[in-house]
């Protein structure tokens, strides 16, 4: 099965004035230098939207974008893993993803993923790119995803993502009390300081997030978030950038700050919430065969319901 490798990096200061292939070897250590050179020569690597040669040098803050095909070393293993199917027909599957499930195999996660599960329950989906997966949720983000069962459905849904016709709404619980809703329009790229993190960057990919307040608590806010674009960690990065990181986000929230005057029970719930408080609540799209506008919603998972119930006690 052919997989597509998509990633982007901002060149850090320590790699400035180095060859492009050397920089990529540093930034993508899971792949051999020869493979990376092949991608560069094939035009699968862009630097500031331009193609370069492997020997060409790059500068600090240059944006490197990768989109390349990777032949797997054998088919991904089909695994009998339960899937929470919200809706299914001959063309699409709507799945309610639990926390802790990685969407597709990669370095360090070759089994136990949603893709492994799809290949078991829907063997024919192997003929569709990425086993029909057209968008991702982070490992610890819960909620709705669409999977395409056919090549035609896959192409149709990918087009809806690119033209922003697909609607995706999330609910999150963020740190600090918001005064009102708003929009964050700030490009995102991989952080030059930590390749596992994303960050705002003027030459990054366009990223637009709308948010509105559902309920305010002392020191926290329950929000509804609507995406125009779907960048890696977009909601988490954008909310952190306006001083409202997600509760439980160990990557972007920094050190946990507990509000003064709350009970030890509330403090313990906040300390023990072990993932980012983010749920893909609503998904809407145009059905690839019928042209019908369809939408689905899923209830908040029990851990987020319990979190909100605890915060209600602080009001």
mmCIF file of C-alpha atoms in Angstrom:
data_model
loop_
_atom_site.group_PDB
_atom_site.id
_atom_site.type_symbol
_atom_site.label_atom_id
_atom_site.label_comp_id
_atom_site.label_asym_id
_atom_site.label_seq_id
_atom_site.Cartn_x
_atom_site.Cartn_y
_atom_site.Cartn_z
ATOM 1 C CA UNK A 1 0.000 0.000 0.000
ATOM 2 C CA UNK A 2 1.350 3.410 -0.935
ATOM 3 C CA UNK A 3 1.426 5.991 1.847
ATOM 4 C CA UNK A 4 1.842 9.735 1.424
ATOM 5 C CA UNK A 5 4.376 11.491 3.605
ATOM 6 C CA UNK A 6 3.331 15.084 4.315
ATOM 7 C CA UNK A 7 5.300 17.354 6.590
ATOM 8 C CA UNK A 8 6.758 20.827 6.831
ATOM 9 C CA UNK A 9 9.669 22.307 8.741
ATOM 10 C CA UNK A 10 11.153 25.685 9.494
ATOM 11 C CA UNK A 11 14.943 25.642 9.219
ATOM 12 C CA UNK A 12 16.451 26.294 12.677
ATOM 13 C CA UNK A 13 19.444 28.571 13.165
ATOM 14 C CA UNK A 14 21.804 25.653 13.830
ATOM 15 C CA UNK A 15 21.144 24.262 10.314
ATOM 16 C CA UNK A 16 21.323 27.551 8.440
ATOM 17 C CA UNK A 17 23.696 27.538 5.422
ATOM 18 C CA UNK A 18 23.679 23.720 5.279
ATOM 19 C CA UNK A 19 22.805 21.591 2.247
ATOM 20 C CA UNK A 20 19.131 20.818 1.812
ATOM 21 C CA UNK A 21 19.683 17.044 1.961
ATOM 22 C CA UNK A 22 21.743 17.412 5.156
ATOM 23 C CA UNK A 23 19.022 19.523 6.763
ATOM 24 C CA UNK A 24 16.323 17.037 5.831
ATOM 25 C CA UNK A 25 18.360 14.162 7.228
ATOM 26 C CA UNK A 26 18.458 16.041 10.533
ATOM 27 C CA UNK A 27 14.772 16.961 10.478
ATOM 28 C CA UNK A 28 13.466 13.611 9.175
ATOM 29 C CA UNK A 29 15.701 11.014 10.842
ATOM 30 C CA UNK A 30 13.214 8.192 10.190
ATOM 31 C CA UNK A 31 14.128 8.238 6.474
ATOM 32 C CA UNK A 32 17.449 7.502 4.767
ATOM 33 C CA UNK A 33 19.445 10.279 3.159
ATOM 34 C CA UNK A 34 19.216 8.559 -0.229
ATOM 35 C CA UNK A 35 15.422 8.432 -0.029
ATOM 36 C CA UNK A 36 15.289 12.100 0.943
ATOM 37 C CA UNK A 37 17.562 12.984 -1.977
ATOM 38 C CA UNK A 38 15.223 11.098 -4.315
ATOM 39 C CA UNK A 39 12.282 13.123 -3.055
ATOM 40 C CA UNK A 40 14.190 16.382 -3.554
ATOM 41 C CA UNK A 41 15.140 15.432 -7.124
ATOM 42 C CA UNK A 42 11.560 14.372 -7.887
ATOM 43 C CA UNK A 43 10.217 17.773 -6.850
ATOM 44 C CA UNK A 44 8.458 16.357 -3.780
ATOM 45 C CA UNK A 45 10.255 18.866 -1.552
ATOM 46 C CA UNK A 46 9.683 22.620 -1.765
ATOM 47 C CA UNK A 47 11.713 25.331 -0.053
ATOM 48 C CA UNK A 48 9.761 28.567 0.209
ATOM 49 C CA UNK A 49 7.468 27.146 -2.519
ATOM 50 C CA UNK A 50 10.417 26.483 -4.884
ATOM 51 C CA UNK A 51 12.267 23.304 -5.913
ATOM 52 C CA UNK A 52 15.965 23.077 -5.080
ATOM 53 C CA UNK A 53 18.761 20.562 -5.626
ATOM 54 C CA UNK A 54 19.997 18.355 -2.770
ATOM 55 C CA UNK A 55 23.248 20.329 -2.617
ATOM 56 C CA UNK A 56 21.587 23.758 -2.498
ATOM 57 C CA UNK A 57 21.918 25.532 0.812
ATOM 58 C CA UNK A 58 19.018 26.718 2.929
ATOM 59 C CA UNK A 59 18.793 29.570 5.409
ATOM 60 C CA UNK A 60 17.318 30.003 8.873
ATOM 61 C CA UNK A 61 13.505 30.337 8.820
ATOM 62 C CA UNK A 62 13.204 28.861 5.313
ATOM 63 C CA UNK A 63 10.049 26.758 5.039
ATOM 64 C CA UNK A 64 10.547 23.184 3.799
ATOM 65 C CA UNK A 65 7.407 21.357 2.633
ATOM 66 C CA UNK A 66 7.366 17.631 1.890
ATOM 67 C CA UNK A 67 4.704 15.679 0.020
ATOM 68 C CA UNK A 68 6.037 12.354 -1.209
ATOM 69 C CA UNK A 69 4.851 8.814 -1.806
ATOM 70 C CA UNK A 70 6.304 6.074 0.366
ATOM 71 C CA UNK A 71 5.927 2.439 -0.574
ATOM 72 C CA UNK A 72 5.421 0.400 2.563
ATOM 73 C CA UNK A 73 7.684 -2.576 3.203
ATOM 74 C CA UNK A 74 4.728 -4.945 2.882
ATOM 75 C CA UNK A 75 1.074 -4.304 3.528
ATOM 76 C CA UNK A 76 0.013 -2.743 6.788
ATOM 77 C CA UNK A 77 -1.348 -5.407 9.089
ATOM 78 C CA UNK A 78 -5.118 -5.725 9.436
ATOM 79 C CA UNK A 79 -6.049 -5.901 13.127
ATOM 80 C CA UNK A 80 -9.312 -6.786 14.830
ATOM 81 C CA UNK A 81 -9.790 -3.512 16.684
ATOM 82 C CA UNK A 82 -13.257 -2.218 17.537
ATOM 83 C CA UNK A 83 -14.453 0.873 15.671
ATOM 84 C CA UNK A 84 -17.353 3.068 16.808
ATOM 85 C CA UNK A 85 -19.234 3.516 13.518
ATOM 86 C CA UNK A 86 -21.779 6.346 13.643
ATOM 87 C CA UNK A 87 -22.915 6.021 10.008
ATOM 88 C CA UNK A 88 -22.029 3.857 7.031
ATOM 89 C CA UNK A 89 -23.145 3.364 3.436
ATOM 90 C CA UNK A 90 -21.497 2.139 0.220
ATOM 91 C CA UNK A 91 -19.353 5.274 -0.069
ATOM 92 C CA UNK A 92 -18.400 6.638 3.347
ATOM 93 C CA UNK A 93 -17.965 5.684 7.003
ATOM 94 C CA UNK A 94 -18.365 8.146 9.875
ATOM 95 C CA UNK A 95 -16.328 7.093 12.901
ATOM 96 C CA UNK A 96 -16.312 8.356 16.477
ATOM 97 C CA UNK A 97 -12.618 8.067 17.405
ATOM 98 C CA UNK A 98 -11.689 7.415 21.036
ATOM 99 C CA UNK A 99 -8.836 9.048 22.905
ATOM 100 C CA UNK A 100 -5.537 7.188 22.666
ATOM 101 C CA UNK A 101 -5.983 5.876 19.115
ATOM 102 C CA UNK A 102 -3.429 6.924 16.482
ATOM 103 C CA UNK A 103 -5.071 7.451 13.077
ATOM 104 C CA UNK A 104 -2.515 5.755 10.820
ATOM 105 C CA UNK A 105 0.781 3.880 11.174
ATOM 106 C CA UNK A 106 4.029 5.800 11.371
ATOM 107 C CA UNK A 107 7.321 5.842 13.189
ATOM 108 C CA UNK A 108 6.727 4.252 16.579
ATOM 109 C CA UNK A 109 3.099 3.378 15.818
ATOM 110 C CA UNK A 110 2.989 0.491 13.348
ATOM 111 C CA UNK A 111 0.020 -1.264 14.921
ATOM 112 C CA UNK A 112 -3.098 -0.504 16.919
ATOM 113 C CA UNK A 113 -4.093 2.376 14.657
ATOM 114 C CA UNK A 114 -7.374 3.283 13.021
ATOM 115 C CA UNK A 115 -5.925 2.272 9.659
ATOM 116 C CA UNK A 116 -5.091 -1.213 10.962
ATOM 117 C CA UNK A 117 -8.674 -1.510 12.189
ATOM 118 C CA UNK A 118 -10.173 -0.313 8.894
ATOM 119 C CA UNK A 119 -8.153 -2.858 6.917
ATOM 120 C CA UNK A 120 -9.601 -5.630 9.088
ATOM 121 C CA UNK A 121 -13.237 -4.558 9.019
ATOM 122 C CA UNK A 122 -13.206 -3.314 5.395
ATOM 123 C CA UNK A 123 -10.574 -5.331 3.432
ATOM 124 C CA UNK A 124 -11.531 -3.734 0.083
ATOM 125 C CA UNK A 125 -10.561 -0.321 1.450
ATOM 126 C CA UNK A 126 -6.907 -1.238 0.811
ATOM 127 C CA UNK A 127 -7.476 -0.076 -2.791
ATOM 128 C CA UNK A 128 -8.185 3.474 -1.571
ATOM 129 C CA UNK A 129 -5.271 5.816 -0.687
ATOM 130 C CA UNK A 130 -4.471 5.700 3.046
ATOM 131 C CA UNK A 131 -7.278 3.166 3.506
ATOM 132 C CA UNK A 132 -9.769 5.965 2.906
ATOM 133 C CA UNK A 133 -8.499 8.282 5.637
ATOM 134 C CA UNK A 134 -8.709 11.855 4.339
ATOM 135 C CA UNK A 135 -8.163 13.861 7.531
ATOM 136 C CA UNK A 136 -6.698 13.215 10.953
ATOM 137 C CA UNK A 137 -7.399 13.744 14.593
ATOM 138 C CA UNK A 138 -4.550 13.838 17.090
ATOM 139 C CA UNK A 139 -4.030 10.678 19.117
ATOM 140 C CA UNK A 140 -5.736 12.080 22.219
ATOM 141 C CA UNK A 141 -8.448 14.088 20.439
ATOM 142 C CA UNK A 142 -11.826 12.365 20.339
ATOM 143 C CA UNK A 143 -14.707 12.649 17.916
ATOM 144 C CA UNK A 144 -15.955 12.403 14.355
ATOM 145 C CA UNK A 145 -13.948 11.479 11.263
ATOM 146 C CA UNK A 146 -15.033 10.557 7.746
ATOM 147 C CA UNK A 147 -13.450 7.641 5.852
ATOM 148 C CA UNK A 148 -13.928 7.113 2.096
ATOM 149 C CA UNK A 149 -14.724 3.561 0.973
ATOM 150 C CA UNK A 150 -14.142 4.145 -2.772
ATOM 151 C CA UNK A 151 -11.727 6.046 -4.977
ATOM 152 C CA UNK A 152 -14.532 8.299 -6.231
ATOM 153 C CA UNK A 153 -15.659 9.114 -2.706
ATOM 154 C CA UNK A 154 -12.048 9.744 -1.675
ATOM 155 C CA UNK A 155 -11.462 12.241 -4.484
ATOM 156 C CA UNK A 156 -14.761 13.998 -3.751
ATOM 157 C CA UNK A 157 -14.075 14.387 -0.029
ATOM 158 C CA UNK A 158 -10.481 15.519 -0.557
ATOM 159 C CA UNK A 159 -11.843 18.206 -2.886
ATOM 160 C CA UNK A 160 -14.308 19.332 -0.205
ATOM 161 C CA UNK A 161 -11.454 19.648 2.274
ATOM 162 C CA UNK A 162 -9.392 21.699 -0.165
ATOM 163 C CA UNK A 163 -12.299 24.001 -1.048
ATOM 164 C CA UNK A 164 -13.306 24.241 2.639
ATOM 165 C CA UNK A 165 -16.800 22.895 1.938
ATOM 166 C CA UNK A 166 -16.516 20.282 4.678
ATOM 167 C CA UNK A 167 -17.679 21.585 8.030
ATOM 168 C CA UNK A 168 -15.799 20.593 11.201
ATOM 169 C CA UNK A 169 -16.755 21.888 14.623
ATOM 170 C CA UNK A 170 -15.086 21.022 17.907
ATOM 171 C CA UNK A 171 -15.681 21.629 21.581
ATOM 172 C CA UNK A 172 -12.802 22.425 23.886
ATOM 173 C CA UNK A 173 -12.143 23.565 27.435
ATOM 174 C CA UNK A 174 -9.464 26.234 27.585
ATOM 175 C CA UNK A 175 -7.455 27.963 30.278
ATOM 176 C CA UNK A 176 -8.474 31.486 31.381
ATOM 177 C CA UNK A 177 -11.876 33.137 31.069
ATOM 178 C CA UNK A 178 -12.697 34.470 27.605
ATOM 179 C CA UNK A 179 -14.562 37.741 27.202
ATOM 180 C CA UNK A 180 -16.063 36.681 23.864
ATOM 181 C CA UNK A 181 -15.592 34.795 20.628
ATOM 182 C CA UNK A 182 -13.334 35.635 17.724
ATOM 183 C CA UNK A 183 -11.108 34.368 14.917
ATOM 184 C CA UNK A 184 -7.441 33.429 14.794
ATOM 185 C CA UNK A 185 -5.954 33.846 11.310
ATOM 186 C CA UNK A 186 -2.295 32.900 11.633
ATOM 187 C CA UNK A 187 -0.150 30.624 9.459
ATOM 188 C CA UNK A 188 1.302 27.480 11.040
ATOM 189 C CA UNK A 189 4.478 25.485 10.381
ATOM 190 C CA UNK A 190 6.600 23.037 12.324
ATOM 191 C CA UNK A 191 8.523 24.675 15.145
ATOM 192 C CA UNK A 192 12.228 25.238 14.404
ATOM 193 C CA UNK A 193 12.964 24.655 18.097
ATOM 194 C CA UNK A 194 11.090 21.370 18.549
ATOM 195 C CA UNK A 195 10.166 19.221 15.533
ATOM 196 C CA UNK A 196 7.351 17.552 17.501
ATOM 197 C CA UNK A 197 5.567 20.884 17.886
ATOM 198 C CA UNK A 198 3.881 23.301 15.514
ATOM 199 C CA UNK A 199 4.137 27.080 15.769
ATOM 200 C CA UNK A 200 2.961 30.299 14.177
ATOM 201 C CA UNK A 201 5.167 31.216 11.239
ATOM 202 C CA UNK A 202 4.746 33.943 8.576
ATOM 203 C CA UNK A 203 5.720 31.518 5.777
ATOM 204 C CA UNK A 204 3.679 28.610 7.130
ATOM 205 C CA UNK A 205 0.432 27.181 5.792
ATOM 206 C CA UNK A 206 -2.715 29.293 6.021
ATOM 207 C CA UNK A 207 -4.693 28.422 9.157
ATOM 208 C CA UNK A 208 -8.010 29.983 10.231
ATOM 209 C CA UNK A 209 -9.897 29.111 13.414
ATOM 210 C CA UNK A 210 -13.207 30.599 14.597
ATOM 211 C CA UNK A 211 -14.310 30.230 18.213
ATOM 212 C CA UNK A 212 -17.272 31.215 20.391
ATOM 213 C CA UNK A 213 -17.974 30.955 24.095
ATOM 214 C CA UNK A 214 -20.379 28.272 25.328
ATOM 215 C CA UNK A 215 -19.859 28.741 29.070
ATOM 216 C CA UNK A 216 -17.507 30.667 31.311
ATOM 217 C CA UNK A 217 -16.017 29.428 34.564
ATOM 218 C CA UNK A 218 -13.587 31.075 36.978
ATOM 219 C CA UNK A 219 -10.233 30.707 35.201
ATOM 220 C CA UNK A 220 -11.564 28.464 32.369
ATOM 221 C CA UNK A 221 -13.916 28.583 29.344
ATOM 222 C CA UNK A 222 -15.932 26.005 27.416
ATOM 223 C CA UNK A 223 -15.765 26.934 23.709
ATOM 224 C CA UNK A 224 -17.087 25.803 20.329
ATOM 225 C CA UNK A 225 -14.457 25.952 17.575
ATOM 226 C CA UNK A 226 -15.004 25.903 13.810
ATOM 227 C CA UNK A 227 -12.151 25.177 11.399
ATOM 228 C CA UNK A 228 -11.746 26.700 7.962
ATOM 229 C CA UNK A 229 -8.459 24.851 7.480
ATOM 230 C CA UNK A 230 -7.097 21.661 9.005
ATOM 231 C CA UNK A 231 -3.455 22.062 9.930
ATOM 232 C CA UNK A 232 -1.620 19.809 12.351
ATOM 233 C CA UNK A 233 -2.427 20.828 15.954
ATOM 234 C CA UNK A 234 -4.267 23.888 14.581
ATOM 235 C CA UNK A 235 -6.755 24.425 17.412
ATOM 236 C CA UNK A 236 -4.153 23.685 20.063
ATOM 237 C CA UNK A 237 -1.613 26.122 18.582
ATOM 238 C CA UNK A 238 -4.116 28.878 17.850
ATOM 239 C CA UNK A 239 -5.744 28.761 21.275
ATOM 240 C CA UNK A 240 -2.355 28.796 22.987
ATOM 241 C CA UNK A 241 -1.314 31.776 20.842
ATOM 242 C CA UNK A 242 -4.137 33.900 22.299
ATOM 243 C CA UNK A 243 -3.349 32.813 25.876
ATOM 244 C CA UNK A 244 -6.121 30.213 26.028
ATOM 245 C CA UNK A 245 -4.371 26.839 25.758
ATOM 246 C CA UNK A 246 -6.438 23.689 26.147
ATOM 247 C CA UNK A 247 -6.735 22.056 29.543
ATOM 248 C CA UNK A 248 -4.545 18.956 29.634
ATOM 249 C CA UNK A 249 -2.446 19.916 26.612
ATOM 250 C CA UNK A 250 1.010 18.874 27.741
ATOM 251 C CA UNK A 251 2.602 20.159 24.533
ATOM 252 C CA UNK A 252 1.233 23.702 24.322
ATOM 253 C CA UNK A 253 -0.341 24.603 27.679
ATOM 254 C CA UNK A 254 2.837 24.825 29.715
ATOM 255 C CA UNK A 255 2.744 24.347 33.468
ATOM 256 C CA UNK A 256 -0.716 23.765 34.947
ATOM 257 C CA UNK A 257 -2.020 26.812 36.841
ATOM 258 C CA UNK A 258 -4.692 26.013 39.395
ATOM 259 C CA UNK A 259 -7.233 28.728 40.279
ATOM 260 C CA UNK A 260 -7.123 30.033 43.820
ATOM 261 C CA UNK A 261 -9.829 29.112 46.276
ATOM 262 C CA UNK A 262 -11.075 25.912 44.643
ATOM 263 C CA UNK A 263 -11.463 22.623 46.456
ATOM 264 C CA UNK A 264 -8.869 19.888 46.497
ATOM 265 C CA UNK A 265 -11.342 17.732 44.555
ATOM 266 C CA UNK A 266 -11.436 20.247 41.696
ATOM 267 C CA UNK A 267 -7.658 20.586 41.752
ATOM 268 C CA UNK A 268 -7.271 16.811 41.537
ATOM 269 C CA UNK A 269 -9.632 16.593 38.530
ATOM 270 C CA UNK A 270 -7.658 19.314 36.731
ATOM 271 C CA UNK A 271 -4.319 17.686 37.556
ATOM 272 C CA UNK A 272 -5.448 14.252 36.422
ATOM 273 C CA UNK A 273 -7.023 15.261 33.095
ATOM 274 C CA UNK A 274 -4.452 13.467 30.986
ATOM 275 C CA UNK A 275 -5.129 14.704 27.453
ATOM 276 C CA UNK A 276 -6.046 17.895 25.623
ATOM 277 C CA UNK A 277 -9.716 18.696 26.294
ATOM 278 C CA UNK A 278 -10.751 18.599 22.643
ATOM 279 C CA UNK A 279 -13.595 16.753 20.900
ATOM 280 C CA UNK A 280 -14.613 16.767 17.221
ATOM 281 C CA UNK A 281 -18.283 17.417 17.893
ATOM 282 C CA UNK A 282 -19.866 17.967 14.468
ATOM 283 C CA UNK A 283 -19.014 16.922 10.914
ATOM 284 C CA UNK A 284 -20.881 18.026 7.790
ATOM 285 C CA UNK A 285 -20.241 17.282 4.118
ATOM 286 C CA UNK A 286 -21.825 16.816 0.714
ATOM 287 C CA UNK A 287 -22.378 13.124 0.046
ATOM 288 C CA UNK A 288 -20.056 12.081 -2.813
ATOM 289 C CA UNK A 289 -22.716 10.036 -4.610
ATOM 290 C CA UNK A 290 -26.065 11.709 -3.893
ATOM 291 C CA UNK A 291 -24.964 15.332 -3.528
ATOM 292 C CA UNK A 292 -27.016 15.521 -0.325
ATOM 293 C CA UNK A 293 -25.821 17.759 2.492
ATOM 294 C CA UNK A 294 -25.335 15.567 5.557
ATOM 295 C CA UNK A 295 -24.170 16.200 9.112
ATOM 296 C CA UNK A 296 -23.494 14.229 12.278
ATOM 297 C CA UNK A 297 -22.904 15.128 15.916
ATOM 298 C CA UNK A 298 -21.438 13.098 18.771
ATOM 299 C CA UNK A 299 -21.797 13.574 22.511
ATOM 300 C CA UNK A 300 -18.850 14.761 24.532
ATOM 301 C CA UNK A 301 -16.850 11.831 25.938
ATOM 302 C CA UNK A 302 -17.338 11.021 29.582
ATOM 303 C CA UNK A 303 -14.030 12.539 30.701
ATOM 304 C CA UNK A 304 -14.915 15.952 29.231
ATOM 305 C CA UNK A 305 -18.432 15.756 30.677
ATOM 306 C CA UNK A 306 -16.943 15.052 34.097
ATOM 307 C CA UNK A 307 -14.472 17.919 33.673
ATOM 308 C CA UNK A 308 -17.248 20.384 32.846
ATOM 309 C CA UNK A 309 -19.356 19.130 35.758
ATOM 310 C CA UNK A 310 -16.425 19.736 38.082
ATOM 311 C CA UNK A 311 -15.817 23.242 36.719
ATOM 312 C CA UNK A 312 -19.514 24.042 37.179
ATOM 313 C CA UNK A 313 -18.975 23.552 40.885
ATOM 314 C CA UNK A 314 -16.501 26.450 40.888
ATOM 315 C CA UNK A 315 -19.067 29.004 39.676
#
